[in-house]
Amino acid sequence: MFEFEFFRNALVGVVIMSVVSAIVGTYIVSRRQVFISGGITHACFGGLGLGYLTGLSPMWMAVLFAIGGSLGVDALSRDRRVRRDTAIAVVWATGMALGILFIFLRSGYAPDLNSFLFGNVLTITRPDLWLFSAYTLAIILFFFIFKEIIIAVSFDEAFAATRRLPVRFINVSMTVIVALGIVLTIRMAGIMLLMSLLSLPQMTAEIHSRRYMRIMLWALVYALVGSVGGLFAAYWLDVPASATIVLLLVLLYVAVSLSARLVKRKIG
């Protein structure tokens, strides 16, 4: 299987995505903002449509819409008059509506649109890997520079503000990082795998961990096991890779959850 370049690219790609999902996913899970990934994903649809309509790069237009949508959610929910889940729904619906409108206004068919929304890990290319590697190194550097502040904001934003920590800077920066990660990942992985990697490993880690760094490290382990194991299983079983990875992540969650319950019963 390693003779095929597409398989080698896919293997490196899922490893890099696992690292990103551990850092970004732990943040959004601890902030209870998992569905913001769905909102930003569908906001990208407007950017893709505008890109096809104007002849500009659909990917970079999707980046602008993703960042704009994520900052819009933050702005709408900042004063608490609009709940965050409501703000996400507004951005979600607006992005989809604009995307449909722009595509309708464009003559002809947009052939690559589905690849952006329902990507396949087996279609990852070398340029994708280089771009995503640069992004991954950047967020690793950002995280370790501002680690203590990010953790403080994740668990108690109000308390962090009273300690005069740069809460607004961290919120905006992490929002942009999440948006960029979603745009860069979505074409390679698709919506289903993306949302699974951003939530299931963290949910599994939270079963036996309570500290932020431990959750992140265990999430990395589970993401690697699920993504790499799912990729190999998909090759051997000749089934879709993304679906296999998601199902393996679900099985890991069920197995760890049942194991934790059995241990608790024995101790009790």
mmCIF file of C-alpha atoms in Angstrom:
data_model
loop_
_atom_site.group_PDB
_atom_site.id
_atom_site.type_symbol
_atom_site.label_atom_id
_atom_site.label_comp_id
_atom_site.label_asym_id
_atom_site.label_seq_id
_atom_site.Cartn_x
_atom_site.Cartn_y
_atom_site.Cartn_z
ATOM 1 C CA MET A 1 0.000 0.000 0.000
ATOM 2 C CA PHE A 2 2.951 2.330 0.577
ATOM 3 C CA GLU A 3 3.817 2.069 -3.105
ATOM 4 C CA PHE A 4 0.880 4.385 -3.842
ATOM 5 C CA GLU A 5 1.591 8.103 -3.473
ATOM 6 C CA PHE A 6 -2.053 8.886 -2.667
ATOM 7 C CA PHE A 7 -1.899 6.499 0.312
ATOM 8 C CA ARG A 8 1.347 8.005 1.615
ATOM 9 C CA ASN A 9 -0.098 11.506 1.274
ATOM 10 C CA ALA A 10 -3.292 10.426 3.042
ATOM 11 C CA LEU A 11 -1.306 8.865 5.904
ATOM 12 C CA VAL A 12 0.789 12.006 6.455
ATOM 13 C CA GLY A 13 -2.355 14.120 6.081
ATOM 14 C CA VAL A 14 -4.356 12.323 8.785
ATOM 15 C CA VAL A 15 -1.381 12.482 11.164
ATOM 16 C CA ILE A 16 -1.133 16.258 10.686
ATOM 17 C CA MET A 17 -4.913 16.613 11.017
ATOM 18 C CA SER A 18 -4.771 14.644 14.272
ATOM 19 C CA VAL A 19 -2.261 17.124 15.723
ATOM 20 C CA VAL A 20 -4.403 20.083 14.663
ATOM 21 C CA SER A 21 -7.598 18.484 15.959
ATOM 22 C CA ALA A 22 -5.994 17.849 19.351
ATOM 23 C CA ILE A 23 -5.070 21.530 19.779
ATOM 24 C CA VAL A 24 -8.058 23.200 18.137
ATOM 25 C CA GLY A 25 -10.619 20.578 19.172
ATOM 26 C CA THR A 26 -9.650 20.702 22.853
ATOM 27 C CA TYR A 27 -10.152 24.459 22.821
ATOM 28 C CA ILE A 28 -13.596 24.428 21.204
ATOM 29 C CA VAL A 29 -14.790 21.443 23.279
ATOM 30 C CA SER A 30 -13.690 23.104 26.521
ATOM 31 C CA ARG A 31 -15.501 26.287 25.402
ATOM 32 C CA ARG A 32 -18.599 24.217 24.462
ATOM 33 C CA GLN A 33 -18.367 25.521 20.895
ATOM 34 C CA VAL A 34 -18.209 22.310 18.872
ATOM 35 C CA PHE A 35 -21.019 23.399 16.554
ATOM 36 C CA ILE A 36 -19.142 26.530 15.566
ATOM 37 C CA SER A 37 -17.179 24.229 13.256
ATOM 38 C CA GLY A 38 -20.425 23.363 11.491
ATOM 39 C CA GLY A 39 -21.401 27.030 11.279
ATOM 40 C CA ILE A 40 -18.047 28.060 9.808
ATOM 41 C CA THR A 41 -18.091 25.105 7.421
ATOM 42 C CA HIS A 42 -21.417 26.191 5.953
ATOM 43 C CA ALA A 43 -20.398 29.851 5.976
ATOM 44 C CA CYS A 44 -17.563 28.785 3.648
ATOM 45 C CA PHE A 45 -20.217 27.796 1.123
ATOM 46 C CA GLY A 46 -20.933 31.484 0.512
ATOM 47 C CA GLY A 47 -17.247 32.122 -0.163
ATOM 48 C CA LEU A 48 -17.013 29.190 -2.546
ATOM 49 C CA GLY A 49 -20.047 30.424 -4.458
ATOM 50 C CA LEU A 50 -18.696 33.983 -4.654
ATOM 51 C CA GLY A 51 -15.350 32.668 -5.834
ATOM 52 C CA TYR A 52 -16.958 30.728 -8.676
ATOM 53 C CA LEU A 53 -19.166 33.703 -9.569
ATOM 54 C CA THR A 54 -16.333 36.246 -9.735
ATOM 55 C CA GLY A 55 -13.607 33.969 -11.076
ATOM 56 C CA LEU A 56 -11.463 34.464 -7.971
ATOM 57 C CA SER A 57 -9.946 31.602 -5.991
ATOM 58 C CA PRO A 58 -12.850 29.755 -4.285
ATOM 59 C CA MET A 59 -10.543 28.600 -1.499
ATOM 60 C CA TRP A 60 -9.338 32.093 -0.559
ATOM 61 C CA MET A 61 -12.861 33.448 -0.766
ATOM 62 C CA ALA A 62 -13.897 30.621 1.560
ATOM 63 C CA VAL A 63 -11.120 31.719 3.941
ATOM 64 C CA LEU A 64 -12.524 35.271 4.008
ATOM 65 C CA PHE A 65 -16.078 34.037 4.609
ATOM 66 C CA ALA A 66 -14.905 31.616 7.309
ATOM 67 C CA ILE A 67 -13.007 34.316 9.199
ATOM 68 C CA GLY A 68 -15.844 36.815 8.689
ATOM 69 C CA GLY A 69 -18.442 34.290 9.840
ATOM 70 C CA SER A 70 -16.487 33.279 12.932
ATOM 71 C CA LEU A 71 -15.854 36.911 13.905
ATOM 72 C CA GLY A 72 -19.541 37.592 13.248
ATOM 73 C CA VAL A 73 -20.523 34.873 15.712
ATOM 74 C CA ASP A 74 -18.157 36.367 18.265
ATOM 75 C CA ALA A 75 -19.537 39.890 17.716
ATOM 76 C CA LEU A 76 -23.201 38.823 17.903
ATOM 77 C CA SER A 77 -22.764 36.858 21.117
ATOM 78 C CA ARG A 78 -20.282 39.182 22.844
ATOM 79 C CA ASP A 79 -22.836 41.249 24.783
ATOM 80 C CA ARG A 80 -24.940 38.152 25.686
ATOM 81 C CA ARG A 81 -28.056 39.582 24.018
ATOM 82 C CA VAL A 82 -27.770 36.853 21.380
ATOM 83 C CA ARG A 83 -26.972 33.312 22.478
ATOM 84 C CA ARG A 84 -23.906 31.794 20.837
ATOM 85 C CA ASP A 85 -25.804 28.840 19.355
ATOM 86 C CA THR A 86 -28.311 31.284 17.836
ATOM 87 C CA ALA A 87 -25.479 33.364 16.345
ATOM 88 C CA ILE A 88 -23.953 30.193 14.849
ATOM 89 C CA ALA A 89 -27.319 29.290 13.293
ATOM 90 C CA VAL A 90 -27.559 32.761 11.713
ATOM 91 C CA VAL A 91 -24.067 32.497 10.190
ATOM 92 C CA TRP A 92 -24.768 28.910 9.088
ATOM 93 C CA ALA A 93 -27.976 29.852 7.250
ATOM 94 C CA THR A 94 -26.540 33.069 5.767
ATOM 95 C CA GLY A 95 -23.501 31.319 4.322
ATOM 96 C CA MET A 96 -25.574 28.554 2.745
ATOM 97 C CA ALA A 97 -28.109 31.016 1.313
ATOM 98 C CA LEU A 98 -25.402 33.217 -0.224
ATOM 99 C CA GLY A 99 -23.620 30.185 -1.650
ATOM 100 C CA ILE A 100 -26.781 28.909 -3.324
ATOM 101 C CA LEU A 101 -27.534 32.375 -4.707
ATOM 102 C CA PHE A 102 -24.030 32.927 -6.104
ATOM 103 C CA ILE A 103 -23.925 29.494 -7.727
ATOM 104 C CA PHE A 104 -27.337 30.093 -9.292
ATOM 105 C CA LEU A 105 -26.129 33.410 -10.733
ATOM 106 C CA ARG A 106 -23.083 31.762 -12.290
ATOM 107 C CA SER A 107 -23.607 30.194 -15.669
ATOM 108 C CA GLY A 108 -22.416 26.623 -16.006
ATOM 109 C CA TYR A 109 -21.560 23.962 -13.445
ATOM 110 C CA ALA A 110 -19.159 24.327 -10.521
ATOM 111 C CA PRO A 111 -17.308 20.991 -10.741
ATOM 112 C CA ASP A 112 -15.102 21.264 -7.652
ATOM 113 C CA LEU A 113 -17.748 22.440 -5.200
ATOM 114 C CA ASN A 114 -18.491 19.023 -3.741
ATOM 115 C CA SER A 115 -14.769 18.368 -3.215
ATOM 116 C CA PHE A 116 -14.628 21.364 -0.872
ATOM 117 C CA LEU A 117 -17.626 20.275 1.196
ATOM 118 C CA PHE A 118 -17.300 16.483 1.003
ATOM 119 C CA GLY A 119 -13.571 15.945 0.625
ATOM 120 C CA ASN A 120 -11.725 12.642 0.597
ATOM 121 C CA VAL A 121 -8.503 11.986 2.516
ATOM 122 C CA LEU A 122 -7.258 9.919 -0.426
ATOM 123 C CA THR A 123 -7.208 13.033 -2.625
ATOM 124 C CA ILE A 124 -4.677 14.905 -0.438
ATOM 125 C CA THR A 125 -1.816 16.282 -2.543
ATOM 126 C CA ARG A 126 1.738 17.359 -1.742
ATOM 127 C CA PRO A 127 0.868 21.093 -1.925
ATOM 128 C CA ASP A 128 -1.982 20.419 0.549
ATOM 129 C CA LEU A 129 0.499 18.803 2.928
ATOM 130 C CA TRP A 130 3.000 21.659 2.710
ATOM 131 C CA LEU A 131 0.314 24.290 3.300
ATOM 132 C CA PHE A 132 -1.268 22.385 6.176
ATOM 133 C CA SER A 133 2.142 21.661 7.747
ATOM 134 C CA ALA A 134 2.948 25.385 7.786
ATOM 135 C CA TYR A 135 -0.429 26.097 9.421
ATOM 136 C CA THR A 136 0.157 23.343 12.002
ATOM 137 C CA LEU A 137 3.587 24.688 12.967
ATOM 138 C CA ALA A 138 2.107 28.173 13.333
ATOM 139 C CA ILE A 139 -0.667 27.081 15.724
ATOM 140 C CA ILE A 140 1.743 24.917 17.756
ATOM 141 C CA LEU A 141 3.985 27.958 18.194
ATOM 142 C CA PHE A 142 1.024 30.209 19.052
ATOM 143 C CA PHE A 143 -0.329 27.707 21.583
ATOM 144 C CA PHE A 144 2.924 27.301 23.487
ATOM 145 C CA ILE A 145 3.527 31.057 23.575
ATOM 146 C CA PHE A 146 0.064 31.774 25.034
ATOM 147 C CA LYS A 147 -0.641 28.376 26.650
ATOM 148 C CA GLU A 148 -1.488 29.613 30.142
ATOM 149 C CA ILE A 149 -3.764 32.381 28.864
ATOM 150 C CA ILE A 150 -5.556 30.047 26.437
ATOM 151 C CA ILE A 151 -6.219 27.544 29.236
ATOM 152 C CA ALA A 152 -7.474 30.291 31.553
ATOM 153 C CA VAL A 153 -9.829 31.690 28.911
ATOM 154 C CA SER A 154 -11.043 28.192 27.999
ATOM 155 C CA PHE A 155 -12.213 27.350 31.504
ATOM 156 C CA ASP A 156 -13.388 30.723 32.839
ATOM 157 C CA GLU A 157 -13.433 33.689 30.486
ATOM 158 C CA ALA A 158 -14.962 36.056 33.059
ATOM 159 C CA PHE A 159 -12.321 35.238 35.688
ATOM 160 C CA ALA A 160 -9.553 35.639 33.096
ATOM 161 C CA ALA A 161 -10.914 39.107 32.281
ATOM 162 C CA THR A 162 -10.823 40.109 35.960
ATOM 163 C CA ARG A 163 -7.152 39.100 36.018
ATOM 164 C CA ARG A 164 -6.550 41.571 33.164
ATOM 165 C CA LEU A 165 -5.579 38.808 30.742
ATOM 166 C CA PRO A 166 -5.925 39.580 26.993
ATOM 167 C CA VAL A 167 -9.215 37.691 26.656
ATOM 168 C CA ARG A 168 -10.351 39.554 23.547
ATOM 169 C CA PHE A 169 -7.040 38.907 21.779
ATOM 170 C CA ILE A 170 -7.162 35.186 22.571
ATOM 171 C CA ASN A 171 -10.814 34.890 21.507
ATOM 172 C CA VAL A 172 -10.225 36.609 18.160
ATOM 173 C CA SER A 173 -6.947 34.773 17.509
ATOM 174 C CA MET A 174 -8.372 31.336 18.285
ATOM 175 C CA THR A 175 -11.469 32.131 16.247
ATOM 176 C CA VAL A 176 -9.308 32.942 13.227
ATOM 177 C CA ILE A 177 -7.173 29.831 13.832
ATOM 178 C CA VAL A 178 -10.286 27.627 13.991
ATOM 179 C CA ALA A 179 -11.673 29.219 10.812
ATOM 180 C CA LEU A 180 -8.421 28.766 8.878
ATOM 181 C CA GLY A 181 -8.087 25.177 10.090
ATOM 182 C CA ILE A 182 -11.601 24.347 8.953
ATOM 183 C CA VAL A 183 -11.067 25.816 5.478
ATOM 184 C CA LEU A 184 -7.724 24.055 5.028
ATOM 185 C CA THR A 185 -9.080 20.745 6.313
ATOM 186 C CA ILE A 186 -12.547 20.618 4.796
ATOM 187 C CA ARG A 187 -11.473 19.916 1.215
ATOM 188 C CA MET A 188 -9.133 17.171 2.404
ATOM 189 C CA ALA A 189 -11.417 15.567 4.967
ATOM 190 C CA GLY A 190 -15.000 16.731 4.451
ATOM 191 C CA ILE A 191 -17.593 17.870 6.969
ATOM 192 C CA MET A 192 -18.236 14.471 8.573
ATOM 193 C CA LEU A 193 -14.605 13.627 9.354
ATOM 194 C CA LEU A 194 -13.730 17.201 10.299
ATOM 195 C CA MET A 195 -16.437 17.531 12.967
ATOM 196 C CA SER A 196 -15.632 14.044 14.279
ATOM 197 C CA LEU A 197 -11.922 14.813 14.704
ATOM 198 C CA LEU A 198 -12.757 18.067 16.480
ATOM 199 C CA SER A 199 -15.030 16.405 19.041
ATOM 200 C CA LEU A 200 -14.807 12.604 19.444
ATOM 201 C CA PRO A 201 -11.144 12.321 20.573
ATOM 202 C CA GLN A 202 -11.707 15.107 23.108
ATOM 203 C CA MET A 203 -14.933 13.531 24.376
ATOM 204 C CA THR A 204 -13.074 10.237 24.815
ATOM 205 C CA ALA A 205 -10.188 11.925 26.634
ATOM 206 C CA GLU A 206 -12.583 13.727 29.000
ATOM 207 C CA ILE A 207 -13.827 10.365 30.292
ATOM 208 C CA HIS A 208 -10.609 9.820 32.262
ATOM 209 C CA SER A 209 -8.906 13.230 32.211
ATOM 210 C CA ARG A 210 -9.831 16.611 33.673
ATOM 211 C CA ARG A 211 -6.716 18.719 33.133
ATOM 212 C CA TYR A 212 -6.503 20.691 29.886
ATOM 213 C CA MET A 213 -3.070 19.441 28.766
ATOM 214 C CA ARG A 214 -3.888 15.821 29.579
ATOM 215 C CA ILE A 215 -7.116 16.069 27.605
ATOM 216 C CA MET A 216 -5.202 17.510 24.654
ATOM 217 C CA LEU A 217 -2.484 14.834 24.748
ATOM 218 C CA TRP A 218 -4.961 11.980 25.105
ATOM 219 C CA ALA A 219 -7.081 13.503 22.333
ATOM 220 C CA LEU A 220 -3.985 13.392 20.125
ATOM 221 C CA VAL A 221 -3.491 9.714 20.952
ATOM 222 C CA TYR A 222 -7.116 8.826 20.204
ATOM 223 C CA ALA A 223 -7.137 10.926 17.025
ATOM 224 C CA LEU A 224 -3.993 9.174 15.776
ATOM 225 C CA VAL A 225 -5.316 5.706 16.623
ATOM 226 C CA GLY A 226 -8.668 6.439 14.984
ATOM 227 C CA SER A 227 -7.377 8.183 11.870
ATOM 228 C CA VAL A 228 -4.354 5.978 11.108
ATOM 229 C CA GLY A 229 -6.149 2.778 12.119
ATOM 230 C CA GLY A 230 -9.225 3.778 10.124
ATOM 231 C CA LEU A 231 -7.118 4.528 7.049
ATOM 232 C CA PHE A 232 -5.454 1.100 7.149
ATOM 233 C CA ALA A 233 -8.782 -0.631 7.837
ATOM 234 C CA ALA A 234 -10.373 1.195 4.903
ATOM 235 C CA TYR A 235 -7.574 0.002 2.607
ATOM 236 C CA TRP A 236 -7.855 -3.616 3.718
ATOM 237 C CA LEU A 237 -11.667 -3.663 3.664
ATOM 238 C CA ASP A 238 -11.907 -1.579 0.462
ATOM 239 C CA VAL A 239 -14.425 0.863 1.976
ATOM 240 C CA PRO A 240 -14.523 4.719 2.208
ATOM 241 C CA ALA A 241 -11.702 5.992 4.421
ATOM 242 C CA SER A 242 -13.500 8.954 6.026
ATOM 243 C CA ALA A 243 -16.465 6.848 7.165
ATOM 244 C CA THR A 244 -14.159 4.142 8.536
ATOM 245 C CA ILE A 245 -12.148 6.680 10.553
ATOM 246 C CA VAL A 246 -15.315 8.181 12.052
ATOM 247 C CA LEU A 247 -16.699 4.749 13.001
ATOM 248 C CA LEU A 248 -13.393 3.759 14.615
ATOM 249 C CA LEU A 249 -13.397 7.000 16.638
ATOM 250 C CA VAL A 250 -16.936 6.188 17.796
ATOM 251 C CA LEU A 251 -15.873 2.642 18.767
ATOM 252 C CA LEU A 252 -12.940 4.065 20.737
ATOM 253 C CA TYR A 253 -15.315 6.359 22.620
ATOM 254 C CA VAL A 254 -17.681 3.472 23.423
ATOM 255 C CA ALA A 255 -14.825 1.184 24.500
ATOM 256 C CA VAL A 256 -13.200 3.770 26.796
ATOM 257 C CA SER A 257 -16.581 4.755 28.237
ATOM 258 C CA LEU A 258 -17.522 1.146 29.028
ATOM 259 C CA SER A 259 -14.065 0.473 30.499
ATOM 260 C CA ALA A 260 -14.364 3.505 32.763
ATOM 261 C CA ARG A 261 -17.776 2.355 33.992
ATOM 262 C CA LEU A 262 -16.495 -1.160 34.729
ATOM 263 C CA VAL A 263 -13.539 0.219 36.669
ATOM 264 C CA LYS A 264 -15.831 2.522 38.644
ATOM 265 C CA ARG A 265 -18.133 -0.386 39.534
ATOM 266 C CA LYS A 266 -15.212 -2.520 40.734
ATOM 267 C CA ILE A 267 -13.860 0.310 42.862
ATOM 268 C CA GLY A 268 -17.354 1.034 44.207
#
